[in-house]
Amino acid sequence: MNNTYFVGMPVSALPTPALVVDIEIMTRNMETMTNYLAKVNTKLRPHAKTHKTPAIGHLQMRAGAVGLCCATVGEAEVMVYAGIPEVMIANEIVDPVSLRRSVNLARQARVLMIVDDCENVKNLAAVARQYGVVVDVLADLDVGQGRCGCRSLEQLEQVAREVVNQKGLNLRGVFGYEGHLQFLPDREERSRKGREATGLLVRAAKELAGLGLNMEIVSGAGTGTYDIAAEFAEMTEIQAGSYIFMDGTYQKLGLPFQQSLTVMSTVVSRPKEDLAVFDVGIKGISPERFHPSLQGVASGCADVKSLSEEHAVANIAGGFDPKPGERYHFVPSHCCSTVNLYDRMFACRNGIVEAVWPIAARRA
Ligand SMILES: Cc1ncc(COP(=O)(O)O)c(C=O)c1O
């Protein structure tokens, strides 16, 4: 159905399953992040993998973001073609077609790429020269996640120097994402390990700056570590993404952000007193990490015990009495992979649909 049809409708009248974002809560989350980072004088480059939605990317830019992070070339294309002036592609881009697509974006936006390999640097530079553009580059340091990224300072220096040697590339600094620490439930442990990880990145940036290499950007961190990383004055920007929506995983950390994103679902069957079936399954809510939970319903009263393609089956207890036809909001365990399941997001205020936002970078 045409998206405009839904504007002005009560959320409770939407067909289900429906991906719903509460604009006021999301806006408060953005303000909380912006205000905190303003106090510590660190910039925000929010990760667009969370929302994949240009309308939200533009709100983040208006709230002071220096640009957006993207996980893939496709996400970056969608954001640039929607008018976002600066994107970082926060993954190594190696295959020739993806390299050409990334570099091509530099014709109409500022593009920041990350690298951890000298051959890749040469290939990227060759495309940049061929296209007659300059691409900004960060050298990627592994700060403990054990995925991509240089494994030593020597390797990082070599890669950074290769960038400097290549016409068509502009070394701007270093990148290091401590993804392995984001969900550590114990604040003390997260802080300690986060300080170690960011310390590695910051020390590397200082060393390279001491060698005369440009280190104007030191970029990293996510929603679980934003304030730990930003304690370092040398950290110039934070890449958090999930803070705008939150999810079941991040809710466990006691962060100052509220849940703004839910999947509204209808009870379709109550075959037994202690069982309820909802019309959302893994096609409408990410099964990643753990089962979704029902917003506002106490733990133990409606625990989801299974998810199939179209259904969630929950054990009902504790006097909770959901009736067929009633609507409930599920909190996904992971917001980013849940957003990826939908073409559109219903943006709501006070229970009314205010806008329908195309999730244009879905599956991109
Ligand atoms: C490189 C990078 N930076 C930042 C983030 C943002 O993380 P979060 O959504 O946990 O804030 C991610 C998430 O996967 C990421 O891959």
Short mmCIF file of N, CA and C in Angstrom, two decimals, residues 99 139 194 197 252 302:
data_model
loop_
_atom_site.label_atom_id
_atom_site.label_comp_id
_atom_site.label_asym_id
_atom_site.label_seq_id
_atom_site.Cartn_x
_atom_site.Cartn_y
_atom_site.Cartn_z
N LEU A 99 35.42 -1.30 -5.37
CA LEU A 99 36.38 -0.19 -5.33
C LEU A 99 35.93 0.92 -6.27
N ALA A 139 43.94 4.58 8.23
CA ALA A 139 44.61 3.29 8.40
C ALA A 139 43.91 2.56 9.55
N GLY A 194 37.73 -1.29 27.42
CA GLY A 194 37.53 -0.23 26.44
C GLY A 194 38.68 0.77 26.47
N ALA A 197 41.62 -0.76 24.73
CA ALA A 197 41.47 -0.77 23.26
C ALA A 197 41.66 0.63 22.69
N LYS A 252 20.34 -4.13 28.28
CA LYS A 252 20.90 -4.77 29.48
C LYS A 252 22.06 -3.97 30.09
N ALA A 302 5.42 -13.45 29.44
CA ALA A 302 5.18 -13.73 28.01
C ALA A 302 6.51 -14.01 27.32
#
